[in-house]
XYZ file of C-alpha atoms in Angstrom:
769
model
C 52.398 356.885 95.229
C 55.497 355.022 96.343
C 53.996 353.988 99.669
C 53.491 350.269 100.069
C 51.230 348.408 102.458
C 53.992 347.412 104.834
C 55.155 351.010 105.010
C 51.990 352.148 106.796
C 51.909 352.168 110.615
C 51.481 348.879 112.481
C 47.891 347.908 113.263
C 46.678 348.078 116.845
C 46.325 344.282 116.733
C 50.001 343.870 115.816
C 51.152 346.307 118.511
C 49.067 344.567 121.172
C 50.233 341.105 120.105
C 53.837 342.219 120.236
C 53.389 343.805 123.659
C 51.653 340.739 125.113
C 54.327 338.369 123.793
C 57.111 340.481 125.261
C 55.256 340.748 128.586
C 53.360 337.478 128.882
C 53.637 337.420 132.644
C 52.199 340.898 133.059
C 49.369 340.482 130.533
C 47.817 337.109 129.660
C 49.696 334.902 132.093
C 50.968 334.383 135.613
C 53.806 332.176 136.903
C 52.703 329.022 138.666
C 55.201 327.887 141.360
C 57.600 330.513 140.006
C 58.360 328.469 136.913
C 55.408 327.517 134.686
C 53.516 330.068 132.640
C 49.755 329.708 133.139
C 46.968 331.512 131.327
C 44.771 333.612 133.626
C 41.631 331.523 134.301
C 39.160 334.146 133.080
C 40.646 334.456 129.594
C 38.970 333.305 126.386
C 40.667 334.146 123.093
C 39.259 333.424 119.603
C 41.397 331.934 116.829
C 42.021 335.327 115.155
C 43.994 336.352 118.241
C 45.534 332.975 119.133
C 46.784 332.313 115.601
C 48.459 335.711 115.576
C 50.022 335.143 119.007
C 51.546 331.816 117.939
C 52.701 332.997 114.494
C 54.216 336.213 115.862
C 55.899 334.292 118.669
C 57.664 332.087 116.111
C 58.677 335.182 114.140
C 60.056 336.928 117.244
C 62.073 333.934 118.407
C 63.519 333.670 114.932
C 64.352 337.289 114.200
C 64.707 339.148 117.496
C 67.829 338.195 119.414
C 66.624 339.989 122.550
C 63.377 338.005 122.711
C 63.495 335.065 125.138
C 61.594 331.917 124.081
C 59.417 330.228 126.754
C 59.651 326.510 127.320
C 55.950 326.221 128.126
C 54.601 328.663 125.521
C 52.561 326.140 123.490
C 50.903 324.713 126.614
C 49.043 328.030 126.926
C 46.987 326.859 123.927
C 46.281 323.327 125.126
C 42.647 323.857 126.077
C 40.248 324.804 123.248
C 37.758 326.057 125.857
C 39.981 329.079 126.562
C 42.111 329.412 123.423
C 41.262 328.492 119.835
C 43.844 327.823 117.109
C 42.978 327.430 113.421
C 45.867 328.495 111.164
C 49.452 328.329 112.357
C 52.868 328.536 110.710
C 55.783 327.033 112.634
C 59.407 327.179 111.561
C 62.770 325.591 112.179
C 64.313 324.554 115.516
C 61.757 326.522 117.526
C 59.231 323.685 117.426
C 59.643 320.295 119.093
C 57.447 317.222 119.398
C 56.090 318.277 122.798
C 54.958 321.645 121.397
C 52.690 320.050 118.803
C 51.614 317.506 121.401
C 50.547 320.380 123.684
C 48.030 321.707 121.134
C 46.706 318.349 119.894
C 43.115 319.076 121.081
C 42.843 322.097 118.794
C 40.774 321.871 115.583
C 43.522 323.056 113.225
C 42.500 323.925 109.672
C 45.939 324.941 108.421
C 49.295 323.759 109.737
C 52.536 324.785 108.037
C 55.701 323.201 109.414
C 58.726 324.568 107.578
C 62.218 323.075 108.121
C 61.223 321.846 111.593
C 64.126 319.431 111.869
C 63.522 318.636 115.530
C 60.159 316.990 114.848
C 60.205 313.171 114.861
C 57.620 310.447 114.203
C 56.020 311.318 117.563
C 54.636 314.335 115.748
C 53.169 312.140 112.993
C 50.960 310.636 115.700
C 49.992 314.135 116.870
C 49.016 315.033 113.285
C 46.403 312.274 113.391
C 44.579 314.200 116.123
C 44.108 317.082 113.649
C 43.034 314.748 110.811
C 39.292 315.476 110.920
C 39.699 319.270 110.482
C 42.961 319.788 108.568
C 42.582 321.295 105.079
C 46.166 322.513 104.472
C 49.352 320.825 105.665
C 53.001 321.501 104.943
C 55.824 319.284 106.153
C 58.407 321.071 103.996
C 61.974 320.258 105.048
C 60.889 318.373 108.204
C 63.566 315.811 107.483
C 63.212 313.742 110.680
C 59.460 313.534 110.974
C 59.370 310.024 109.486
C 62.028 308.749 111.886
C 61.400 307.273 115.286
C 63.888 306.240 117.931
C 64.037 302.559 118.655
C 65.834 300.899 121.521
C 67.841 297.957 120.234
C 67.064 294.617 121.936
C 69.308 292.968 124.539
C 70.550 296.180 126.051
C 73.988 295.384 127.383
C 76.974 297.714 126.999
C 75.610 298.762 123.637
C 73.057 301.020 125.365
C 75.784 303.344 126.537
C 77.370 303.622 123.123
C 74.240 303.638 120.994
C 71.193 303.939 123.238
C 68.757 304.615 120.372
C 68.840 304.380 116.634
C 66.759 306.133 114.028
C 64.267 303.920 112.229
C 62.154 304.987 109.260
C 58.409 304.767 109.862
C 56.886 302.969 106.853
C 53.278 302.360 107.896
C 52.032 305.957 108.292
C 49.486 307.148 105.711
C 47.012 310.013 105.471
C 44.142 307.638 106.227
C 41.303 309.596 107.883
C 42.486 313.028 106.694
C 39.205 313.382 104.843
C 39.297 317.173 104.398
C 42.949 317.560 103.373
C 43.206 319.450 100.067
C 46.595 321.198 100.141
C 49.742 319.253 100.933
C 53.429 320.171 100.778
C 55.887 317.308 101.246
C 58.895 319.223 99.881
C 62.334 317.701 100.657
C 60.695 314.556 102.053
C 63.168 311.962 103.208
C 64.078 309.151 100.783
C 62.554 305.787 101.531
C 59.031 307.006 102.297
C 56.576 305.629 99.748
C 54.783 308.737 98.527
C 52.129 306.816 96.615
C 51.053 304.743 99.654
C 51.215 307.785 101.893
C 48.871 309.808 99.659
C 46.494 307.149 98.343
C 43.806 307.654 101.065
C 43.355 311.331 100.175
C 40.141 311.575 98.207
C 40.420 314.905 96.422
C 43.805 316.660 96.551
C 43.801 320.156 95.078
C 47.458 321.156 95.553
C 50.557 319.002 95.955
C 54.193 320.039 96.358
C 56.844 317.339 95.949
C 59.888 319.664 95.690
C 63.289 318.027 95.919
C 61.954 314.458 95.836
C 62.999 312.022 93.121
C 60.116 309.837 91.934
C 60.610 307.728 88.843
C 56.965 306.780 88.622
C 54.324 309.468 89.113
C 51.470 307.558 87.449
C 49.524 307.603 90.736
C 48.951 311.354 90.316
C 46.257 310.654 87.719
C 43.894 309.553 90.509
C 43.463 313.314 91.199
C 43.173 314.408 87.567
C 39.735 315.877 88.279
C 40.759 317.773 91.419
C 44.470 318.730 91.217
C 44.861 322.429 90.393
C 48.460 322.963 91.572
C 51.490 320.685 91.203
C 55.075 321.524 92.170
C 57.877 319.155 91.122
C 60.872 321.471 91.687
C 64.217 319.671 91.252
C 62.650 316.387 90.147
C 64.524 314.876 87.218
C 61.770 314.392 84.672
C 61.324 311.838 81.905
C 58.898 311.272 79.055
C 56.683 309.271 81.451
C 56.432 312.221 83.844
C 55.403 314.517 80.972
C 52.665 312.119 79.809
C 51.234 311.943 83.350
C 51.321 315.746 83.812
C 49.526 316.236 80.483
C 46.584 314.208 81.833
C 46.083 316.500 84.858
C 43.695 318.640 82.846
C 42.459 320.789 85.773
C 45.951 322.180 86.560
C 46.123 325.946 86.957
C 49.653 326.054 88.402
C 52.501 323.792 87.268
C 56.082 324.121 88.498
C 58.705 321.827 86.963
C 61.568 324.267 87.595
C 64.977 323.226 88.844
C 68.188 324.558 90.289
C 70.490 324.387 87.301
C 73.506 324.118 89.632
C 72.300 321.078 91.552
C 73.007 317.557 90.271
C 73.191 316.764 86.573
C 69.811 316.416 84.847
C 69.339 314.268 81.765
C 65.996 315.809 80.834
C 65.906 318.642 78.278
C 62.782 320.711 77.709
C 61.559 320.748 74.102
C 59.095 322.630 71.979
C 56.966 319.471 71.764
C 56.680 319.219 75.588
C 55.592 322.837 75.957
C 53.086 322.373 73.096
C 51.680 319.351 74.905
C 51.157 321.405 78.085
C 49.525 324.293 76.218
C 47.138 321.934 74.357
C 46.135 319.767 77.323
C 46.298 322.029 80.364
C 43.766 324.556 79.141
C 43.234 326.143 82.591
C 46.930 326.919 83.115
C 47.539 330.411 84.552
C 50.968 329.862 86.088
C 53.937 327.861 84.817
C 57.504 327.667 86.121
C 60.247 326.180 83.944
C 63.179 328.054 85.541
C 66.633 326.475 85.294
C 65.826 324.253 82.310
C 68.029 323.713 79.305
C 66.100 323.879 76.018
C 67.110 321.093 73.676
C 65.697 322.441 70.424
C 64.755 325.916 69.440
C 61.549 327.045 71.199
C 61.943 330.620 70.025
C 60.715 332.167 66.799
C 63.190 333.745 64.314
C 64.790 336.905 65.650
C 63.663 339.099 62.734
C 60.038 338.461 63.573
C 60.734 338.637 67.320
C 61.978 342.229 67.342
C 58.981 343.715 65.519
C 56.860 346.423 67.116
C 56.088 347.276 70.720
C 56.707 344.741 73.484
C 53.544 342.693 73.834
C 52.196 340.033 76.189
C 49.648 338.838 73.615
C 50.081 335.077 73.049
C 49.689 335.597 69.278
C 52.946 337.645 69.221
C 54.857 335.418 71.666
C 58.610 335.052 71.035
C 58.317 331.585 72.606
C 56.596 329.594 69.846
C 54.592 327.019 71.892
C 52.938 329.789 73.938
C 51.268 331.183 70.811
C 48.651 328.524 71.502
C 47.616 330.021 74.870
C 44.065 331.385 75.070
C 45.190 334.296 77.284
C 48.483 335.517 78.842
C 49.710 333.598 81.908
C 49.525 335.301 85.302
C 53.029 334.019 86.112
C 55.799 332.473 84.047
C 59.029 331.318 85.714
C 62.018 331.652 83.370
C 64.784 332.346 85.896
C 68.198 331.178 84.618
C 66.854 330.180 81.207
C 67.698 331.861 77.904
C 63.983 332.498 77.237
C 63.645 335.314 79.792
C 65.669 337.648 77.557
C 63.227 337.495 74.651
C 61.071 340.482 73.703
C 57.500 339.165 73.723
C 56.657 336.985 76.719
C 52.942 336.214 77.163
C 52.720 336.640 80.936
C 51.875 339.457 83.344
C 54.626 338.469 85.756
C 57.896 336.840 84.682
C 60.764 335.665 86.888
C 64.109 335.909 85.133
C 67.444 337.692 85.082
C 66.881 340.178 82.267
C 65.880 343.281 84.275
C 64.929 344.569 87.712
C 61.246 343.578 87.416
C 62.114 339.940 86.546
C 64.736 339.719 89.282
C 62.354 341.074 91.935
C 59.693 338.606 90.793
C 62.236 335.818 91.258
C 63.177 336.908 94.792
C 59.491 337.157 95.660
C 58.600 333.746 94.240
C 61.512 331.703 95.627
C 62.439 333.225 99.003
C 60.301 331.011 101.211
C 61.473 327.551 100.077
C 64.440 328.038 97.729
C 67.258 329.984 99.371
C 69.777 328.572 96.862
C 67.966 330.343 93.993
C 67.071 333.427 96.047
C 70.700 334.211 96.873
C 71.565 334.235 93.159
C 68.576 336.486 92.424
C 69.620 338.898 95.201
C 73.100 338.908 93.705
C 71.601 340.131 90.424
C 69.651 342.810 92.328
C 72.930 343.860 93.989
C 74.428 344.476 90.528
C 71.375 346.466 89.421
C 71.470 348.612 92.591
C 75.222 349.132 92.254
C 75.390 349.985 88.566
C 71.974 351.437 87.658
C 69.279 353.093 89.715
C 66.591 350.883 91.248
C 63.170 351.913 90.013
C 61.216 349.816 92.554
C 63.224 350.715 95.612
C 60.684 349.997 98.349
C 59.728 346.641 96.901
C 63.397 345.709 96.502
C 64.204 346.696 100.087
C 61.248 344.832 101.533
C 62.053 341.670 99.586
C 65.687 341.695 100.728
C 64.630 342.326 104.344
C 62.187 339.391 104.146
C 64.851 337.088 102.677
C 67.394 338.052 105.352
C 64.846 337.472 108.122
C 63.632 334.202 106.650
C 67.125 332.751 106.146
C 69.027 334.103 109.103
C 71.447 331.157 109.062
C 72.051 330.934 105.322
C 75.495 332.323 104.643
C 74.970 332.993 100.917
C 71.810 334.999 101.502
C 73.406 336.907 104.385
C 76.398 337.860 102.208
C 74.452 338.880 99.082
C 71.553 340.413 101.052
C 73.771 342.568 103.274
C 75.682 343.775 100.194
C 72.434 344.687 98.407
C 71.212 346.583 101.497
C 74.316 348.759 101.391
C 73.424 350.029 97.915
C 69.666 350.197 98.565
C 70.037 352.446 101.637
C 72.612 354.897 100.323
C 71.924 358.598 100.206
C 70.363 358.845 96.735
C 67.438 356.676 97.893
C 67.135 358.291 101.316
C 64.101 360.477 100.616
C 61.948 357.532 99.574
C 62.368 355.585 102.826
C 60.184 355.821 105.905
C 61.459 355.668 109.479
C 59.779 352.286 109.866
C 61.482 350.803 106.813
C 64.882 352.150 107.807
C 64.436 350.658 111.279
C 63.664 347.283 109.731
C 66.908 347.514 107.770
C 68.857 348.268 110.952
C 67.257 345.275 112.707
C 68.219 342.786 109.987
C 71.712 344.272 109.721
C 72.237 343.794 113.467
C 70.843 340.245 113.231
C 73.401 339.535 110.528
C 76.241 340.910 112.649
C 75.071 338.787 115.565
C 74.749 335.510 113.685
C 77.827 335.823 111.487
C 81.412 336.280 112.530
C 82.206 335.991 108.821
C 84.315 338.870 107.449
C 82.212 339.713 104.370
C 78.919 339.832 106.276
C 80.487 341.892 109.076
C 81.974 344.361 106.600
C 78.750 344.694 104.575
C 76.734 345.234 107.752
C 79.105 347.876 109.136
C 79.171 349.686 105.779
C 75.362 349.657 105.613
C 75.145 351.228 109.088
C 77.304 354.078 107.756
C 74.380 355.011 105.454
C 72.327 356.046 108.492
C 72.361 359.264 110.503
C 74.367 358.380 113.572
C 73.542 358.434 116.419
C 69.915 359.547 115.718
C 68.754 356.639 113.565
C 70.506 353.997 115.651
C 69.395 355.276 119.014
C 66.445 352.859 119.270
C 69.010 349.985 119.291
C 71.762 351.928 121.053
C 73.011 349.317 123.508
C 72.881 346.483 121.043
C 74.736 348.240 118.237
C 77.514 349.335 120.600
C 77.889 345.833 122.017
C 78.167 344.363 118.521
C 80.785 346.886 117.417
C 82.872 346.432 120.569
C 82.612 342.704 120.048
C 84.035 343.114 116.521
C 86.854 345.346 117.783
C 87.767 342.946 120.582
C 88.325 339.988 118.246
C 91.937 338.914 118.275
C 92.291 338.484 114.501
C 91.268 341.743 112.955
C 90.429 342.605 109.372
C 91.913 346.064 108.797
C 88.992 347.517 106.811
C 86.312 346.305 109.255
C 88.336 347.667 112.164
C 88.457 351.082 110.522
C 84.700 351.196 109.822
C 83.798 349.858 113.293
C 85.951 352.474 115.070
C 84.442 355.187 112.877
C 80.927 353.988 113.852
C 81.847 353.781 117.547
C 83.121 357.330 117.398
C 79.968 358.586 115.671
C 77.769 356.779 118.208
C 79.260 358.584 121.209
C 79.264 361.990 119.559
C 76.371 364.275 120.512
C 74.506 361.830 122.761
C 73.272 362.138 126.329
C 75.625 361.470 129.200
C 73.690 358.443 130.414
C 74.304 356.843 127.000
C 78.013 357.600 127.345
C 78.150 356.150 130.831
C 76.361 352.981 129.713
C 78.754 352.506 126.784
C 81.712 353.207 129.078
C 80.543 350.389 131.351
C 80.434 348.055 128.345
C 84.212 348.360 128.073
C 84.374 351.064 125.397
C 87.334 352.952 126.956
C 89.344 349.779 127.444
C 88.661 348.648 123.850
C 89.848 351.938 122.345
C 92.998 351.960 124.486
C 93.779 348.401 123.378
C 93.493 349.431 119.731
C 95.807 352.404 120.369
C 98.283 350.122 122.133
C 98.305 347.755 119.159
C 98.883 350.567 116.676
C 101.692 351.960 118.817
C 103.380 348.576 118.867
C 103.213 348.530 115.032
C 104.404 352.167 114.940
C 101.424 353.069 112.727
C 99.361 356.188 113.021
C 96.418 355.559 110.700
C 92.685 356.325 110.767
C 92.091 353.656 113.410
C 94.550 355.391 115.738
C 93.023 358.831 115.096
C 89.403 357.614 115.356
C 90.176 355.776 118.610
C 91.489 358.949 120.263
C 88.578 360.915 118.794
C 86.133 358.351 120.232
C 87.790 358.666 123.659
C 87.515 362.452 123.385
C 83.776 362.114 122.667
C 82.995 359.521 125.314
C 84.768 361.434 128.108
C 82.939 364.699 127.335
C 81.312 365.749 130.631
C 81.374 362.115 131.746
C 83.678 361.846 134.817
C 83.336 358.038 135.126
C 84.802 357.540 131.677
C 87.569 360.088 132.348
C 88.516 358.123 135.447
C 88.540 354.889 133.465
C 90.881 356.484 130.943
C 93.371 357.316 133.734
C 92.982 353.931 135.443
C 93.801 352.036 132.235
C 97.130 353.909 131.769
C 95.704 356.361 129.240
C 98.274 359.024 130.160
C 101.145 356.655 129.481
C 99.741 355.993 125.992
C 99.261 359.728 125.432
C 102.951 360.422 126.122
C 104.101 357.481 123.996
C 101.955 358.627 121.057
C 103.310 362.183 121.311
C 106.848 360.850 121.269
C 106.264 358.339 118.451
C 104.247 360.663 116.186
C 105.515 364.234 116.772
C 104.195 365.453 113.389
C 100.650 364.072 113.507
C 98.524 367.182 114.054
C 95.095 365.538 113.883
C 96.237 363.023 116.500
C 97.541 365.734 118.858
C 94.244 367.624 118.588
C 92.190 364.533 119.479
C 94.448 363.594 122.395
C 94.399 367.087 123.880
C 90.650 367.426 123.428
C 90.306 364.296 125.541
C 92.727 365.556 128.210
C 90.700 368.773 128.314
C 87.726 366.610 129.398
C 89.829 364.882 132.069
C 91.103 368.236 133.368
C 87.520 369.441 133.847
C 87.036 366.821 136.603
C 88.342 368.324 139.869
C 88.941 364.956 141.581
C 91.132 363.738 138.702
C 93.303 366.841 138.290
C 95.856 365.806 140.955
C 96.785 362.893 138.663
C 97.775 365.384 135.931
C 99.973 367.294 138.379
C 103.384 365.788 137.530
C 106.469 367.549 136.168
C 106.370 365.396 133.073
C 102.749 366.151 132.155
C 102.907 369.850 132.971
C 106.069 370.212 130.856
C 104.417 368.435 127.964
C 101.293 370.645 128.157
C 103.437 373.791 128.433
C 105.479 372.848 125.368
C 102.309 372.141 123.389
C 101.207 375.746 124.012
C 103.615 376.719 121.245
C 102.312 374.072 118.831
C 100.958 375.375 115.545
C 99.333 371.996 114.845
C 95.849 372.056 113.333
C 95.546 375.864 113.430
C 95.102 376.833 117.053
C 93.443 373.602 118.192
C 96.355 371.862 119.928
C 97.610 375.047 121.583
C 94.027 375.982 122.600
C 93.351 372.565 124.159
C 96.697 372.495 125.989
C 95.885 375.927 127.390
C 92.436 374.670 128.404
C 93.948 371.751 130.355
C 96.351 374.122 132.132
C 93.563 376.665 132.807
C 91.647 374.085 134.829
C 94.792 373.068 136.703
C 95.619 376.750 137.494
C 92.050 377.217 138.757
C 92.911 374.944 141.738
C 95.301 377.664 142.996
C 99.021 377.822 143.927
C 98.647 375.361 146.837
C 97.598 372.574 144.404
C 100.807 373.112 142.391
C 102.728 370.243 143.960
C 105.803 370.313 141.708
C 109.052 372.295 141.674
C 109.595 372.240 137.927
C 108.290 373.957 135.872
C 107.319 376.955 138.045
C 103.690 377.993 138.119
C 104.504 381.602 137.125
C 106.586 380.451 134.183
C 103.698 378.334 132.858
C 101.257 381.241 133.395
C 103.525 383.480 131.302
C 103.617 380.944 128.470
C 99.801 380.666 128.609
C 99.350 384.457 128.205
C 101.753 384.461 125.291
C 99.909 381.583 123.618
C 96.450 383.165 123.939
C 97.734 386.471 122.569
C 99.151 384.706 119.514
C 95.798 383.185 118.435
C 93.650 384.719 115.699
C 90.267 385.570 117.198
C 88.527 384.704 113.902
C 89.856 381.132 113.781
C 87.327 378.679 112.386
C 87.086 375.843 114.869
C 87.379 372.095 114.877
C 85.383 371.716 118.055
C 81.774 371.335 119.100
C 80.498 372.481 122.519
C 77.190 371.086 123.750
C 77.483 373.091 126.957
C 79.600 376.019 128.159
C 79.376 374.948 131.794
C 83.057 373.860 132.106
C 84.192 377.179 130.572
C 81.804 379.370 132.564
C 83.002 377.990 135.896
C 86.408 379.622 135.220
C 84.899 383.158 135.101
C 83.873 384.062 138.702
C 87.308 383.648 140.378
C 90.391 385.690 141.161
C 92.897 382.915 141.823
C 93.928 382.478 138.176
C 93.344 385.484 135.887
C 94.898 383.603 132.961
C 92.238 380.880 133.214
C 89.606 383.592 133.244
C 91.176 385.060 130.129
C 91.307 381.708 128.314
C 87.608 381.140 129.097
C 86.633 384.626 127.873
C 88.709 384.230 124.699
C 87.027 380.891 124.007
C 83.557 382.459 124.332
C 84.493 385.500 122.243
C 85.868 383.344 119.438
C 82.811 381.064 119.338
C 80.138 383.788 119.467
C 82.014 385.784 116.769
C 82.563 382.932 114.334
C 79.377 380.911 114.972
C 76.844 383.391 116.426
C 73.739 381.386 115.406
C 74.857 378.391 117.399
C 76.702 379.835 120.379
C 74.961 383.146 121.233
C 71.709 381.344 122.216
C 73.698 378.697 124.142
C 75.620 381.311 126.129
C 72.434 383.264 126.948
C 70.542 380.068 127.881
C 73.295 378.898 130.249
C 73.420 382.227 132.118
C 76.788 383.398 130.772
C 75.898 387.093 130.446
C 75.465 387.881 134.217
C 78.704 385.977 134.918
C 80.582 388.086 132.387
C 79.067 391.306 133.818
C 80.137 390.347 137.345
C 83.612 389.506 136.116
C 83.976 392.979 134.526
C 83.476 394.438 138.035
C 86.196 392.266 139.594
C 89.400 394.052 140.623
C 91.592 390.981 140.013
C 90.514 390.511 136.360
C 92.919 391.844 133.725
C 91.908 394.873 131.660
C 92.151 392.999 128.346
C 89.919 390.222 129.750
C 87.282 392.792 130.675
C 87.490 394.374 127.206
C 86.910 390.979 125.643
C 84.017 390.223 128.006
C 82.289 393.461 126.923
C 82.620 392.429 123.272
C 81.030 389.035 124.043
C 78.061 390.735 125.755
C 77.726 393.164 122.852
C 77.728 390.311 120.291
C 74.995 388.499 122.157
C 72.765 391.563 122.524
C 73.191 392.408 118.810
C 72.307 388.822 117.979
C 69.181 388.995 120.136
C 68.039 392.238 118.525
C 68.575 390.981 114.988
C 66.621 387.827 115.702
C 63.734 389.349 117.611
C 60.407 388.553 116.077
C 59.048 391.954 114.961
C 56.120 390.600 112.976
C 52.725 391.674 114.271
């Protein structure tokens, strides 16, 4: 089955944790003096719950823009009598010295601090309070943790200019950390003496010294009986390093990989070195040599290499030194080396750039700590998704989502990741994706749009959103997605292609949604934004998709939403309508969209007086004769006038044109339309049409309304017969047939509508027993 673990529903634990974190005050806490969060006094939470609360909190602050961090969050866990912490993972700017200080009484077993650049040497002192229980510690990328602030002596004027300066702490060691087995010091700051720092540790099992340059690693041999994992990523190696590594006979995992793009390395990997590892490190199950240049030929002759089925048996290995392995490796890192393209590689899992499997293994292995490599691996995945078909779609999607969440501020990953998402969510993969997974994609896409004003990321994100059913799939983030799109459209410098996609999305988002959604989006400045875009296009004398989509979006957002109609009038919408008609007399699609919108405005009784000017009425009357877009423009113009006529002769406050003359032109227009016209219109409700039926003041409006119903129930019976019946149209039509003032032809048409609906009902009655 294609289902993966993270595609199953969230556990109750996860849902509860999430709810509590988003509602701390209403669940676990109360506000003391209206400002400090305090835990309720009767609460005791075990470490399984507390660890999850802290780790999820960090995740939420990092990936959910709506989530508000709390200044005093970590103080909730200051007393081990009510809350227990054991294993916590803290990341980036979220964590400061006082946060660690707040939990110093806890007996932590595992503490991972990743890229916590705000931590200083104050936190080194806090670490000492965990020393008797700590088994695993990571200080990866905590580049300031060995610096303390020192006030210079004789503080005269200098204090104002340079009140403190950063001084490297040299006397800290892991003295007293008697249980520490796993340690990650990746990207440790230069100047710290690693050997002195580590010497007190009795029996290290795993050590990560990524991104540190050490010329002498002889001290590692003191752990030759205990060290099972060693990571020296991006360390420039020498013969001395190799000799030391070969003595660490208990090693199961060795990583000497490097980023082949970072500084120039003198060291070249040879057949002899790999032989040495295979002979001496007999327990090796995982080896990473990604990014290395091979000096001499490690591969066996190509004739022999191509023979038979692909095999992971060491005896058949295409990489000669690995023929000496007792069993295949669990993992072999060959990313950005020539070796990954060979046929027989003796490992169950290989990272490389040869095929989808290798590329996904690379993304999986390097995401956490090596964004520079991950972005290149995602770029390869992008090519696979674009050119071929992905065979491990769910895994690919989940890995890209994880990378985008983990490196929200890394431009390269945001660009390549958002591009890959576009191809991984397109329609051919649609069936394989769950609602949950697709929602995760939307979340990371919106995060990307929020964090990056960069054109490529914005375009990729907008294009990816187009792969979703709109508005249905975006409704759970409705406000946020609209705000982001309006924000893009309101930027002064505008990339043409992004503008087009964003307007298209805006239009789709306000089509077929509830009125309260439309009102909310109207209040966000939607109407104003669209009118500004139209204004800009008018000034450039261009009628392109942006112009058409903007009018279409206004048509959708004003549908049965009087507030938005009023906004349209208040922001000089009518002036723009007339200017567009004059500037683009031939643009049929544009005329249809503009008149559809004015039809919505005309439905609002309080706004109709504003349409009652000689200029507007003349324009609408002339458009009755328009053949643009089939009958659409003429139909909509007639609809606008039908509502105006419905207010009676006393509301006709103009001398020219005469009311009777306009009525005559309306009759002529309606009689010229083909009743079987297929329509470019979508009614969610007939209410505005039905209100024109029970009245005698304007028979032509009554006729227009009846024609509209007859056309829709004839051409689209499945959709519109049930709607008309549901909204009580049939009794209204029957009453109208009895009215003396109604025209004979209107009554005839009304009878045909009733007949259509009753035939439809009979055909669709359930006759099964």
